[in-house]
Each structure stands twice: as C-alpha cells, then as structure tokens.
PDB file of C-alpha atoms and ligand atoms in Angstrom:
ATOM      1  CA  UNK A   1     165.401 134.287  79.922  1.00 39.00           C
ATOM      2  CA  UNK A   2     164.345 136.072  76.765  1.00 47.00           C
ATOM      3  CA  UNK A   3     165.833 139.619  76.593  1.00 48.00           C
ATOM      4  CA  UNK A   4     162.400 140.964  75.724  1.00 45.00           C
ATOM      5  CA  UNK A   5     161.305 139.989  79.263  1.00 50.00           C
ATOM      6  CA  UNK A   6     163.934 142.347  80.692  1.00 52.00           C
ATOM      7  CA  UNK A   7     163.780 146.095  80.887  1.00 48.00           C
ATOM      8  CA  UNK A   8     164.804 148.537  79.657  1.00 53.00           C
ATOM      9  CA  UNK A   9     164.693 147.404  75.997  1.00 82.00           C
ATOM     10  CA  UNK A  10     167.334 148.808  73.667  1.00 90.00           C
ATOM     11  CA  UNK A  11     165.888 151.428  71.269  1.00 95.00           C
ATOM     12  CA  UNK A  12     166.389 149.097  68.275  1.00 96.00           C
ATOM     13  CA  UNK A  13     165.176 145.850  69.861  1.00 94.00           C
ATOM     14  CA  UNK A  14     162.663 144.014  67.667  1.00 93.00           C
ATOM     15  CA  UNK A  15     163.302 146.431  64.796  1.00 97.00           C
ATOM     16  CA  UNK A  16     163.478 144.764  61.386  1.00 98.00           C
ATOM     17  CA  UNK A  17     166.597 145.831  59.512  1.00 98.00           C
ATOM     18  CA  UNK A  18     167.484 145.185  55.864  1.00 98.00           C
ATOM     19  CA  UNK A  19     171.211 145.545  55.156  1.00 98.00           C
ATOM     20  CA  UNK A  20     172.640 145.384  51.641  1.00 98.00           C
ATOM     21  CA  UNK A  21     176.320 144.528  51.310  1.00 98.00           C
ATOM     22  CA  UNK A  22     175.907 142.409  54.434  1.00 98.00           C
ATOM     23  CA  UNK A  23     178.410 139.824  53.210  1.00 98.00           C
ATOM     24  CA  UNK A  24     181.442 142.078  53.627  1.00 98.00           C
ATOM     25  CA  UNK A  25     183.126 145.061  55.232  1.00 98.00           C
ATOM     26  CA  UNK A  26     180.914 147.852  56.486  1.00 98.00           C
ATOM     27  CA  UNK A  27     177.546 146.224  55.758  1.00 98.00           C
ATOM     28  CA  UNK A  28     178.574 143.084  57.625  1.00 98.00           C
ATOM     29  CA  UNK A  29     179.764 145.122  60.628  1.00 98.00           C
ATOM     30  CA  UNK A  30     176.515 147.126  60.702  1.00 98.00           C
ATOM     31  CA  UNK A  31     174.446 143.926  60.551  1.00 98.00           C
ATOM     32  CA  UNK A  32     176.385 142.378  63.438  1.00 97.00           C
ATOM     33  CA  UNK A  33     176.112 145.539  65.537  1.00 97.00           C
ATOM     34  CA  UNK A  34     172.368 145.893  64.871  1.00 97.00           C
ATOM     35  CA  UNK A  35     171.857 142.301  65.971  1.00 95.00           C
ATOM     36  CA  UNK A  36     173.620 143.110  69.257  1.00 94.00           C
ATOM     37  CA  UNK A  37     170.894 145.732  69.769  1.00 94.00           C
ATOM     38  CA  UNK A  38     168.219 143.066  69.327  1.00 94.00           C
ATOM     39  CA  UNK A  39     167.209 143.909  65.747  1.00 96.00           C
ATOM     40  CA  UNK A  40     166.062 141.204  63.321  1.00 96.00           C
ATOM     41  CA  UNK A  41     168.223 141.085  60.218  1.00 97.00           C
ATOM     42  CA  UNK A  42     167.626 140.631  56.504  1.00 98.00           C
ATOM     43  CA  UNK A  43     171.109 140.098  55.067  1.00 98.00           C
ATOM     44  CA  UNK A  44     171.396 140.943  51.359  1.00 98.00           C
ATOM     45  CA  UNK A  45     174.278 139.998  49.057  1.00 98.00           C
ATOM     46  CA  UNK A  46     175.199 137.884  46.032  1.00 98.00           C
ATOM     47  CA  UNK A  47     177.092 135.089  47.770  1.00 97.00           C
ATOM     48  CA  UNK A  48     174.726 133.012  49.860  1.00 96.00           C
ATOM     49  CA  UNK A  49     177.463 130.881  51.464  1.00 97.00           C
ATOM     50  CA  UNK A  50     179.100 133.996  52.897  1.00 98.00           C
ATOM     51  CA  UNK A  51     175.738 135.432  53.976  1.00 98.00           C
ATOM     52  CA  UNK A  52     175.041 132.151  55.802  1.00 97.00           C
ATOM     53  CA  UNK A  53     178.351 132.472  57.654  1.00 97.00           C
ATOM     54  CA  UNK A  54     177.423 136.012  58.719  1.00 97.00           C
ATOM     55  CA  UNK A  55     173.991 134.756  59.801  1.00 96.00           C
ATOM     56  CA  UNK A  56     175.558 131.982  61.904  1.00 95.00           C
ATOM     57  CA  UNK A  57     177.891 134.508  63.500  1.00 94.00           C
ATOM     58  CA  UNK A  58     174.918 136.728  64.348  1.00 93.00           C
ATOM     59  CA  UNK A  59     172.978 133.831  65.842  1.00 91.00           C
ATOM     60  CA  UNK A  60     175.933 133.003  68.099  1.00 88.00           C
ATOM     61  CA  UNK A  61     176.317 136.584  69.297  1.00 82.00           C
ATOM     62  CA  UNK A  62     172.769 137.738  69.758  1.00 75.00           C
ATOM     63  CA  UNK A  63     172.587 136.484  73.332  1.00 69.00           C
ATOM     64  CA  UNK A  64     169.066 136.146  74.678  1.00 69.00           C
ATOM     65  CA  UNK A  65     167.381 138.287  72.029  1.00 77.00           C
ATOM     66  CA  UNK A  66     164.576 136.524  70.187  1.00 80.00           C
ATOM     67  CA  UNK A  67     165.392 138.375  66.941  1.00 88.00           C
ATOM     68  CA  UNK A  68     165.494 136.569  63.606  1.00 94.00           C
ATOM     69  CA  UNK A  69     168.092 136.521  60.858  1.00 97.00           C
ATOM     70  CA  UNK A  70     167.458 135.627  57.227  1.00 97.00           C
ATOM     71  CA  UNK A  71     169.637 135.755  54.127  1.00 98.00           C
ATOM     72  CA  UNK A  72     168.613 136.944  50.671  1.00 98.00           C
ATOM     73  CA  UNK A  73     170.764 136.206  47.633  1.00 98.00           C
ATOM     74  CA  UNK A  74     170.288 139.189  45.339  1.00 98.00           C
ATOM     75  CA  UNK A  75     172.241 140.765  42.504  1.00 98.00           C
ATOM     76  CA  UNK A  76     171.341 144.428  42.906  1.00 98.00           C
ATOM     77  CA  UNK A  77     172.037 145.029  39.216  1.00 98.00           C
ATOM     78  CA  UNK A  78     168.827 143.139  38.411  1.00 98.00           C
ATOM     79  CA  UNK A  79     165.503 144.957  38.864  1.00 98.00           C
ATOM     80  CA  UNK A  80     163.566 141.706  38.963  1.00 98.00           C
ATOM     81  CA  UNK A  81     165.656 140.432  41.872  1.00 98.00           C
ATOM     82  CA  UNK A  82     165.110 143.700  43.764  1.00 98.00           C
ATOM     83  CA  UNK A  83     161.338 143.340  43.370  1.00 98.00           C
ATOM     84  CA  UNK A  84     161.531 139.677  44.422  1.00 98.00           C
ATOM     85  CA  UNK A  85     163.541 140.731  47.498  1.00 98.00           C
ATOM     86  CA  UNK A  86     160.793 143.146  48.510  1.00 98.00           C
ATOM     87  CA  UNK A  87     158.117 140.455  48.051  1.00 98.00           C
ATOM     88  CA  UNK A  88     160.078 137.908  50.080  1.00 98.00           C
ATOM     89  CA  UNK A  89     160.795 140.319  52.959  1.00 98.00           C
ATOM     90  CA  UNK A  90     157.115 141.322  52.968  1.00 98.00           C
ATOM     91  CA  UNK A  91     156.201 137.632  53.329  1.00 98.00           C
ATOM     92  CA  UNK A  92     158.874 136.944  55.964  1.00 97.00           C
ATOM     93  CA  UNK A  93     158.554 140.084  58.108  1.00 97.00           C
ATOM     94  CA  UNK A  94     155.640 142.217  56.868  1.00 97.00           C
ATOM     95  CA  UNK A  95     157.374 145.547  57.522  1.00 98.00           C
ATOM     96  CA  UNK A  96     160.788 147.219  57.681  1.00 98.00           C
ATOM     97  CA  UNK A  97     162.118 149.616  60.353  1.00 98.00           C
ATOM     98  CA  UNK A  98     165.625 150.160  59.001  1.00 98.00           C
ATOM     99  CA  UNK A  99     167.007 149.987  55.467  1.00 99.00           C
ATOM    100  CA  UNK A 100     170.798 150.272  55.206  1.00 99.00           C
ATOM    101  CA  UNK A 101     172.291 150.690  51.734  1.00 99.00           C
ATOM    102  CA  UNK A 102     175.896 149.554  52.089  1.00 98.00           C
ATOM    103  CA  UNK A 103     176.450 147.530  48.891  1.00 98.00           C
ATOM    104  CA  UNK A 104     178.812 149.426  46.651  1.00 98.00           C
ATOM    105  CA  UNK A 105     181.305 149.183  43.815  1.00 98.00           C
ATOM    106  CA  UNK A 106     184.495 151.153  43.261  1.00 98.00           C
ATOM    107  CA  UNK A 107     186.635 151.578  40.136  1.00 97.00           C
ATOM    108  CA  UNK A 108     189.422 154.099  39.829  1.00 96.00           C
ATOM    109  CA  UNK A 109     191.388 155.745  37.043  1.00 96.00           C
ATOM    110  CA  UNK A 110     191.749 158.971  35.099  1.00 97.00           C
ATOM    111  CA  UNK A 111     188.856 160.340  33.063  1.00 98.00           C
ATOM    112  CA  UNK A 112     190.949 159.927  29.928  1.00 98.00           C
ATOM    113  CA  UNK A 113     191.413 156.203  30.574  1.00 97.00           C
ATOM    114  CA  UNK A 114     188.566 154.500  32.427  1.00 97.00           C
ATOM    115  CA  UNK A 115     186.046 152.557  30.388  1.00 98.00           C
ATOM    116  CA  UNK A 116     182.512 153.928  30.354  1.00 98.00           C
ATOM    117  CA  UNK A 117     181.379 150.367  31.112  1.00 98.00           C
ATOM    118  CA  UNK A 118     182.674 150.772  34.684  1.00 98.00           C
ATOM    119  CA  UNK A 119     180.694 153.988  35.035  1.00 98.00           C
ATOM    120  CA  UNK A 120     177.490 152.154  34.081  1.00 98.00           C
ATOM    121  CA  UNK A 121     178.218 149.332  36.518  1.00 98.00           C
ATOM    122  CA  UNK A 122     178.899 151.705  39.430  1.00 98.00           C
ATOM    123  CA  UNK A 123     175.786 153.701  38.585  1.00 98.00           C
ATOM    124  CA  UNK A 124     173.729 150.482  38.700  1.00 98.00           C
ATOM    125  CA  UNK A 125     175.005 149.337  42.089  1.00 98.00           C
ATOM    126  CA  UNK A 126     175.750 152.661  43.822  1.00 98.00           C
ATOM    127  CA  UNK A 127     172.756 154.763  42.714  1.00 98.00           C
ATOM    128  CA  UNK A 128     170.092 152.929  40.741  1.00 98.00           C
ATOM    129  CA  UNK A 129     169.799 149.932  43.074  1.00 98.00           C
ATOM    130  CA  UNK A 130     169.476 151.973  46.307  1.00 98.00           C
ATOM    131  CA  UNK A 131     166.920 154.146  44.532  1.00 99.00           C
ATOM    132  CA  UNK A 132     164.806 151.228  43.326  1.00 99.00           C
ATOM    133  CA  UNK A 133     165.137 149.277  46.554  1.00 98.00           C
ATOM    134  CA  UNK A 134     164.061 152.317  48.577  1.00 98.00           C
ATOM    135  CA  UNK A 135     161.163 152.958  46.207  1.00 98.00           C
ATOM    136  CA  UNK A 136     159.873 149.402  46.404  1.00 98.00           C
ATOM    137  CA  UNK A 137     160.338 149.155  50.208  1.00 98.00           C
ATOM    138  CA  UNK A 138     158.905 152.572  51.048  1.00 98.00           C
ATOM    139  CA  UNK A 139     155.378 151.378  51.925  1.00 98.00           C
ATOM    140  CA  UNK A 140     156.857 148.871  54.415  1.00 98.00           C
ATOM    141  CA  UNK A 141     159.180 151.544  55.856  1.00 98.00           C
ATOM    142  CA  UNK A 142     156.348 154.073  56.061  1.00 98.00           C
ATOM    143  CA  UNK A 143     154.183 151.618  57.984  1.00 98.00           C
ATOM    144  CA  UNK A 144     156.823 151.661  60.746  1.00 98.00           C
ATOM    145  CA  UNK A 145     157.916 155.332  60.445  1.00 98.00           C
ATOM    146  CA  UNK A 146     161.303 153.774  59.754  1.00 98.00           C
ATOM    147  CA  UNK A 147     164.800 154.922  58.853  1.00 98.00           C
ATOM    148  CA  UNK A 148     166.939 154.813  55.713  1.00 99.00           C
ATOM    149  CA  UNK A 149     170.752 154.867  55.833  1.00 99.00           C
ATOM    150  CA  UNK A 150     172.824 155.584  52.739  1.00 99.00           C
ATOM    151  CA  UNK A 151     176.491 154.674  53.122  1.00 98.00           C
ATOM    152  CA  UNK A 152     178.250 157.414  51.194  1.00 98.00           C
ATOM    153  CA  UNK A 153     181.876 158.531  50.927  1.00 98.00           C
ATOM    154  CA  UNK A 154     183.965 161.616  51.595  1.00 97.00           C
ATOM    155  CA  UNK A 155     184.341 161.829  47.798  1.00 98.00           C
ATOM    156  CA  UNK A 156     180.543 162.020  47.571  1.00 98.00           C
ATOM    157  CA  UNK A 157     181.019 165.555  48.887  1.00 98.00           C
ATOM    158  CA  UNK A 158     184.349 166.542  47.341  1.00 97.00           C
ATOM    159  CA  UNK A 159     185.792 164.568  44.462  1.00 98.00           C
ATOM    160  CA  UNK A 160     189.492 164.125  43.878  1.00 96.00           C
ATOM    161  CA  UNK A 161     191.700 162.822  41.078  1.00 97.00           C
ATOM    162  CA  UNK A 162     191.229 159.226  39.873  1.00 96.00           C
ATOM    163  CA  UNK A 163     187.728 158.712  41.258  1.00 97.00           C
ATOM    164  CA  UNK A 164     185.510 160.678  38.860  1.00 98.00           C
ATOM    165  CA  UNK A 165     183.045 157.857  38.165  1.00 98.00           C
ATOM    166  CA  UNK A 166     182.730 156.611  41.742  1.00 98.00           C
ATOM    167  CA  UNK A 167     182.538 160.147  43.144  1.00 98.00           C
ATOM    168  CA  UNK A 168     179.838 161.048  40.615  1.00 98.00           C
ATOM    169  CA  UNK A 169     177.737 158.070  41.722  1.00 98.00           C
ATOM    170  CA  UNK A 170     178.169 159.015  45.383  1.00 98.00           C
ATOM    171  CA  UNK A 171     177.243 162.665  44.631  1.00 98.00           C
ATOM    172  CA  UNK A 172     174.111 161.290  42.955  1.00 98.00           C
ATOM    173  CA  UNK A 173     173.396 159.073  45.957  1.00 99.00           C
ATOM    174  CA  UNK A 174     173.560 162.141  48.175  1.00 98.00           C
ATOM    175  CA  UNK A 175     170.978 163.829  45.955  1.00 98.00           C
ATOM    176  CA  UNK A 176     168.672 160.818  46.199  1.00 99.00           C
ATOM    177  CA  UNK A 177     168.963 160.878  49.996  1.00 99.00           C
ATOM    178  CA  UNK A 178     168.387 164.644  50.246  1.00 98.00           C
ATOM    179  CA  UNK A 179     165.304 164.538  48.004  1.00 98.00           C
ATOM    180  CA  UNK A 180     163.884 161.497  49.742  1.00 99.00           C
ATOM    181  CA  UNK A 181     164.301 163.130  53.162  1.00 98.00           C
ATOM    182  CA  UNK A 182     162.278 166.146  52.067  1.00 98.00           C
ATOM    183  CA  UNK A 183     159.539 163.823  50.783  1.00 98.00           C
ATOM    184  CA  UNK A 184     159.224 161.452  53.737  1.00 98.00           C
ATOM    185  CA  UNK A 185     160.101 163.403  56.892  1.00 98.00           C
ATOM    186  CA  UNK A 186     156.414 164.266  57.221  1.00 98.00           C
ATOM    187  CA  UNK A 187     155.663 160.532  57.546  1.00 98.00           C
ATOM    188  CA  UNK A 188     158.106 160.268  60.471  1.00 98.00           C
ATOM    189  CA  UNK A 189     160.794 158.632  58.316  1.00 98.00           C
ATOM    190  CA  UNK A 190     164.420 159.646  58.915  1.00 98.00           C
ATOM    191  CA  UNK A 191     167.020 159.570  56.137  1.00 98.00           C
ATOM    192  CA  UNK A 192     170.736 159.841  56.836  1.00 98.00           C
ATOM    193  CA  UNK A 193     173.827 159.864  54.622  1.00 99.00           C
ATOM    194  CA  UNK A 194     177.023 158.562  56.221  1.00 98.00           C
ATOM    195  CA  UNK A 195     180.158 159.974  54.579  1.00 98.00           C
ATOM    196  CA  UNK A 196     183.194 157.797  55.215  1.00 98.00           C
ATOM    197  CA  UNK A 197     186.916 158.170  54.839  1.00 96.00           C
ATOM    198  CA  UNK A 198     189.076 155.154  54.106  1.00 95.00           C
ATOM    199  CA  UNK A 199     187.889 152.153  56.079  1.00 97.00           C
ATOM    200  CA  UNK A 200     189.668 148.810  56.415  1.00 97.00           C
ATOM    201  CA  UNK A 201     187.551 146.490  54.232  1.00 97.00           C
ATOM    202  CA  UNK A 202     188.192 144.224  51.227  1.00 96.00           C
ATOM    203  CA  UNK A 203     187.229 147.176  48.979  1.00 95.00           C
ATOM    204  CA  UNK A 204     189.926 149.338  50.542  1.00 95.00           C
ATOM    205  CA  UNK A 205     192.532 146.552  50.393  1.00 95.00           C
ATOM    206  CA  UNK A 206     191.872 146.332  46.632  1.00 95.00           C
ATOM    207  CA  UNK A 207     192.245 150.118  46.301  1.00 94.00           C
ATOM    208  CA  UNK A 208     195.645 150.025  48.014  1.00 94.00           C
ATOM    209  CA  UNK A 209     196.746 147.236  45.691  1.00 94.00           C
ATOM    210  CA  UNK A 210     195.594 149.242  42.673  1.00 92.00           C
ATOM    211  CA  UNK A 211     197.510 152.275  44.007  1.00 91.00           C
ATOM    212  CA  UNK A 212     200.618 150.121  44.521  1.00 93.00           C
ATOM    213  CA  UNK A 213     200.769 151.016  48.219  1.00 93.00           C
ATOM    214  CA  UNK A 214     201.395 148.869  51.276  1.00 94.00           C
ATOM    215  CA  UNK A 215     198.062 148.106  52.939  1.00 94.00           C
ATOM    216  CA  UNK A 216     198.133 148.909  56.646  1.00 92.00           C
ATOM    217  CA  UNK A 217     194.551 148.391  57.767  1.00 94.00           C
ATOM    218  CA  UNK A 218     195.335 149.317  61.370  1.00 92.00           C
ATOM    219  CA  UNK A 219     195.954 152.912  60.204  1.00 90.00           C
ATOM    220  CA  UNK A 220     192.458 153.195  58.720  1.00 94.00           C
ATOM    221  CA  UNK A 221     188.994 153.434  60.218  1.00 96.00           C
ATOM    222  CA  UNK A 222     187.596 150.053  61.184  1.00 97.00           C
ATOM    223  CA  UNK A 223     184.191 148.770  59.997  1.00 98.00           C
ATOM    224  CA  UNK A 224     183.264 148.321  63.682  1.00 98.00           C
ATOM    225  CA  UNK A 225     183.881 152.058  64.284  1.00 97.00           C
ATOM    226  CA  UNK A 226     181.478 152.867  61.457  1.00 98.00           C
ATOM    227  CA  UNK A 227     178.854 150.416  62.710  1.00 98.00           C
ATOM    228  CA  UNK A 228     179.043 151.947  66.186  1.00 98.00           C
ATOM    229  CA  UNK A 229     178.388 155.404  64.752  1.00 98.00           C
ATOM    230  CA  UNK A 230     175.532 154.180  62.543  1.00 98.00           C
ATOM    231  CA  UNK A 231     173.787 152.366  65.395  1.00 98.00           C
ATOM    232  CA  UNK A 232     174.095 155.444  67.615  1.00 98.00           C
ATOM    233  CA  UNK A 233     172.538 157.629  64.917  1.00 98.00           C
ATOM    234  CA  UNK A 234     169.697 155.123  64.406  1.00 98.00           C
ATOM    235  CA  UNK A 235     168.997 154.922  68.147  1.00 98.00           C
ATOM    236  CA  UNK A 236     168.557 158.679  68.649  1.00 98.00           C
ATOM    237  CA  UNK A 237     165.174 159.880  69.941  1.00 97.00           C
ATOM    238  CA  UNK A 238     162.622 160.127  67.123  1.00 95.00           C
ATOM    239  CA  UNK A 239     162.055 163.832  67.845  1.00 96.00           C
ATOM    240  CA  UNK A 240     165.345 164.671  66.079  1.00 97.00           C
ATOM    241  CA  UNK A 241     167.276 163.551  63.005  1.00 97.00           C
ATOM    242  CA  UNK A 242     170.846 163.515  61.768  1.00 98.00           C
ATOM    243  CA  UNK A 243     170.879 164.266  58.052  1.00 98.00           C
ATOM    244  CA  UNK A 244     174.589 164.014  57.181  1.00 98.00           C
ATOM    245  CA  UNK A 245     177.189 162.250  59.266  1.00 98.00           C
ATOM    246  CA  UNK A 246     180.856 162.626  58.321  1.00 98.00           C
ATOM    247  CA  UNK A 247     183.338 160.193  59.839  1.00 97.00           C
ATOM    248  CA  UNK A 248     187.112 160.266  59.494  1.00 94.00           C
ATOM    249  CA  UNK A 249     189.975 158.970  61.614  1.00 90.00           C
ATOM    250  CA  UNK A 250     191.166 161.240  64.392  1.00 87.00           C
ATOM    251  CA  UNK A 251     194.812 160.635  63.489  1.00 80.00           C
ATOM    252  CA  UNK A 252     195.441 161.467  59.828  1.00 76.00           C
ATOM    253  CA  UNK A 253     197.839 159.671  57.549  1.00 68.00           C
ATOM    254  CA  UNK A 254     198.316 160.859  53.926  1.00 61.00           C
ATOM    255  CA  UNK A 255     195.007 161.353  52.078  1.00 57.00           C
ATOM    256  CA  UNK A 256     192.557 159.504  54.336  1.00 49.00           C
TER     257      UNK A 256
HETATM  258  N1  LIG B 301     185.905 150.971  52.548  1.00 50.41           N
HETATM  259  C1  LIG B 301     186.012 152.284  52.405  1.00 50.41           C
HETATM  260  O1  LIG B 301     187.090 152.867  52.596  1.00 50.41           O
HETATM  261  C2  LIG B 301     184.816 153.102  52.031  1.00 50.41           C
HETATM  262  C3  LIG B 301     184.943 154.509  52.076  1.00 50.41           C
HETATM  263  C4  LIG B 301     183.837 155.269  51.745  1.00 50.41           C
HETATM  264  C5  LIG B 301     182.648 154.662  51.383  1.00 50.41           C
HETATM  265  N2  LIG B 301     182.569 153.304  51.324  1.00 50.41           N
HETATM  266  C6  LIG B 301     181.278 152.703  50.943  1.00 50.41           C
HETATM  267  O2  LIG B 301     180.910 151.772  51.926  1.00 50.41           O
HETATM  268  C7  LIG B 301     180.057 150.769  51.351  1.00 50.41           C
HETATM  269  C8  LIG B 301     180.550 149.391  51.754  1.00 50.41           C
HETATM  270  O3  LIG B 301     181.844 149.196  51.196  1.00 50.41           O
HETATM  271  P1  LIG B 301     182.898 148.169  51.822  1.00 50.41           P
HETATM  272  O4  LIG B 301     184.148 148.904  51.988  1.00 50.41           O
HETATM  273  O5  LIG B 301     182.286 147.452  52.940  1.00 50.41           O
HETATM  274  O6  LIG B 301     183.092 147.223  50.541  1.00 50.41           O
HETATM  275  P2  LIG B 301     183.197 145.633  50.367  1.00 50.41           P
HETATM  276  O7  LIG B 301     183.846 145.035  51.532  1.00 50.41           O
HETATM  277  O8  LIG B 301     183.777 145.447  49.010  1.00 50.41           O
HETATM  278  O9  LIG B 301     181.661 145.204  50.334  1.00 50.41           O
HETATM  279  C9  LIG B 301     180.855 145.563  49.262  1.00 50.41           C
HETATM  280  C10 LIG B 301     179.537 144.869  49.407  1.00 50.41           C
HETATM  281  O10 LIG B 301     178.703 145.241  48.283  1.00 50.41           O
HETATM  282  C11 LIG B 301     178.075 144.071  47.805  1.00 50.41           C
HETATM  283  N3  LIG B 301     177.778 144.172  46.376  1.00 50.41           N
HETATM  284  C12 LIG B 301     178.584 144.637  45.396  1.00 50.41           C
HETATM  285  N4  LIG B 301     177.973 144.513  44.207  1.00 50.41           N
HETATM  286  C13 LIG B 301     176.754 143.952  44.450  1.00 50.41           C
HETATM  287  C14 LIG B 301     175.667 143.564  43.625  1.00 50.41           C
HETATM  288  N5  LIG B 301     175.698 143.704  42.285  1.00 50.41           N
HETATM  289  N6  LIG B 301     174.591 143.022  44.207  1.00 50.41           N
HETATM  290  C15 LIG B 301     174.538 142.839  45.547  1.00 50.41           C
HETATM  291  N7  LIG B 301     175.528 143.205  46.379  1.00 50.41           N
HETATM  292  C16 LIG B 301     176.626 143.740  45.829  1.00 50.41           C
HETATM  293  C17 LIG B 301     179.075 142.958  48.073  1.00 50.41           C
HETATM  294  O11 LIG B 301     178.381 141.738  48.180  1.00 50.41           O
HETATM  295  P3  LIG B 301     178.723 140.412  47.310  1.00 50.41           P
HETATM  296  O12 LIG B 301     180.031 140.636  46.648  1.00 50.41           O
HETATM  297  O13 LIG B 301     178.657 139.288  48.274  1.00 50.41           O
HETATM  298  O14 LIG B 301     177.588 140.362  46.374  1.00 50.41           O
HETATM  299  C18 LIG B 301     179.646 143.359  49.419  1.00 50.41           C
HETATM  300  O15 LIG B 301     178.857 142.860  50.464  1.00 50.41           O
HETATM  301  C19 LIG B 301     180.083 151.013  49.840  1.00 50.41           C
HETATM  302  O16 LIG B 301     178.911 151.702  49.465  1.00 50.41           O
HETATM  303  C20 LIG B 301     181.303 151.906  49.657  1.00 50.41           C
HETATM  304  O17 LIG B 301     181.177 152.729  48.517  1.00 50.41           O
HETATM  305  C21 LIG B 301     183.615 152.508  51.656  1.00 50.41           C
END
C-alpha cells in the first residue's frame, strides 16, 4: 500500500527538498532522514557516481512512500551551473518546499600564513553559492511558503585561532540568513541557521589529520544526530519558527 493512503501523514510527506552537499557527511544524512519522512529529494553535489549511490540508498529505505529522488551534478562555484540547477528542478518538480545548504569548504591556518586563494574559494562555496542559490530558488520556495536551512558552525558565532577565513565565511552566512528571514517571514517562509560543533564527517576527519590528532569519530556528534535535529525543526507547526539552533555534544572532550 502506498504510504499516502495511510493516515496520519508525516508533516514533511510529499515535500520537495533540495539538499546541497548531499554526497557526503551532514548533507547526506539530512537527505536520508528527509526521505524517511516521505519527502522527495533533489540531491546536489559534484560527484554524480556518489550522488547515485545516495539515491539508491534512499530508494531502498523509503518504504512505501511514493516520493521521488533525483541527482544534480553541480559545481557550486559556477554561477551558470547554479542557474541551470534551478531551471532543471523547476522542470522536474515545479516548486520547492525545503532548501538545505549543507555544501561547505574548510581550510585552516594562521592569518599570517594562509593563502588568500583559500579565502576566495571558501567565500564562493560557503557564502556566495548559498546566496545565489537561495536568490534563484526563492520564487519556487515562496510558492510553497517553504523553508530554508543554512548549515552553519559554532565558529560562525565565535571564531577561534586557526579558522579566520572559514569563520568569516560562516559569520557572513549567518548575516545572509538573518537578513533573508526578515525579508521573507511575511510570505510564510521560515529561515533557520544550524550551528554545529565538531561532527564525524570526512571534513572533520581531514581537520583532525591537519591538526595531527588521532581521529576518534565516536567522540564527536554524528551526522545522524544533526539530521534528526534538522528534521524536527523543519516539522514544527508553521505558526512558529526556530531562527538559530545550536547543537553540541552533551559530553565534552577538548575543544568540541
Ligand atoms: N563536520 C563538522 O564538524 C562541521 C562542523 C560545523 C559545520 N559544518 C558544516 O556542515 C556542512 C557539511 O559539512 P560536512 O562535515 O558534511 O562536510 P563533507 O563531508 O566534506 O561534505 C561537504 C559537501 O560539500 C560539497 N561541496 C564542496 N564543494 C562543493 C562545490 N564546489 N560544489 C558542490 N558541492 C560542493 C561536497 O560535495 P562533492 O565533493 O561531492 O562535490 C560534499 O557533499 C558544511 O557547510 C560545514 O561547513 C561541519
């Protein structure tokens, strides 16, 4: 039996969700969790083989839901590809209920050392791309009084040593989210920033390697924990909104 024949429906069933960074870590976990709620998924990333694997995994796990899953190979550093993504999703789905910005880049190092080239690259992926993608998708999101999720970081609120460039991009992302919220709340659109501590993903494994530390992913937050929180925020009644959601592990180890 099709799940849509059963009641009650989940709050996110039949919602159309676009997730950037869906090929890895937090974005992948959010996509999988949204599909368990019956949402249709647009998976965005650069590596189509990996996106296909995620799509297959979703298809296996979505039970009786009649939701769809499609993959979109996009380099978010390229404006043209962002516009093409919008056109393709408009053709495939017509509207968007949920836009999750999870794609991100991280470089570390002292201000005195790190190449300005890395700053430009992080700005492109962490700030400019979510801005442009939101801008181009806004009519489709508005048509559904949808929701926008910006995956941010604890250092997007308070920077620390070695992360000046990344933290600056995440501070900027917070500003984009805060401005956008003020502009679109009146249309029934909710905008939330999710501020994360260290989470066990390939990005975090690379950070540990760079720091010369032993990677113990079990001591960190898990992508599934983050996806659970995000889905719960998205499923809240539309009469309220969460604006800023800070998540950190209950048990602290060093600087998590
Ligand atoms: N992990 C943490 O501890 C942590 C903490 C705080 C905040 N965050 C934030 O959480 C988000 C997800 O990070 P993660 O830990 O899941 O990292 P991850 O495992 O490295 O995944 C990063 C994702 O971003 C995508 N991406 C990077 N550059 C791209 C580009 N030019 N075009 C399209 N996609 C691109 C990657 O896709 P492809 O490589 O397939 O293109 C990948 O799916 C990021 O915004 C990160 O800043 C993470």
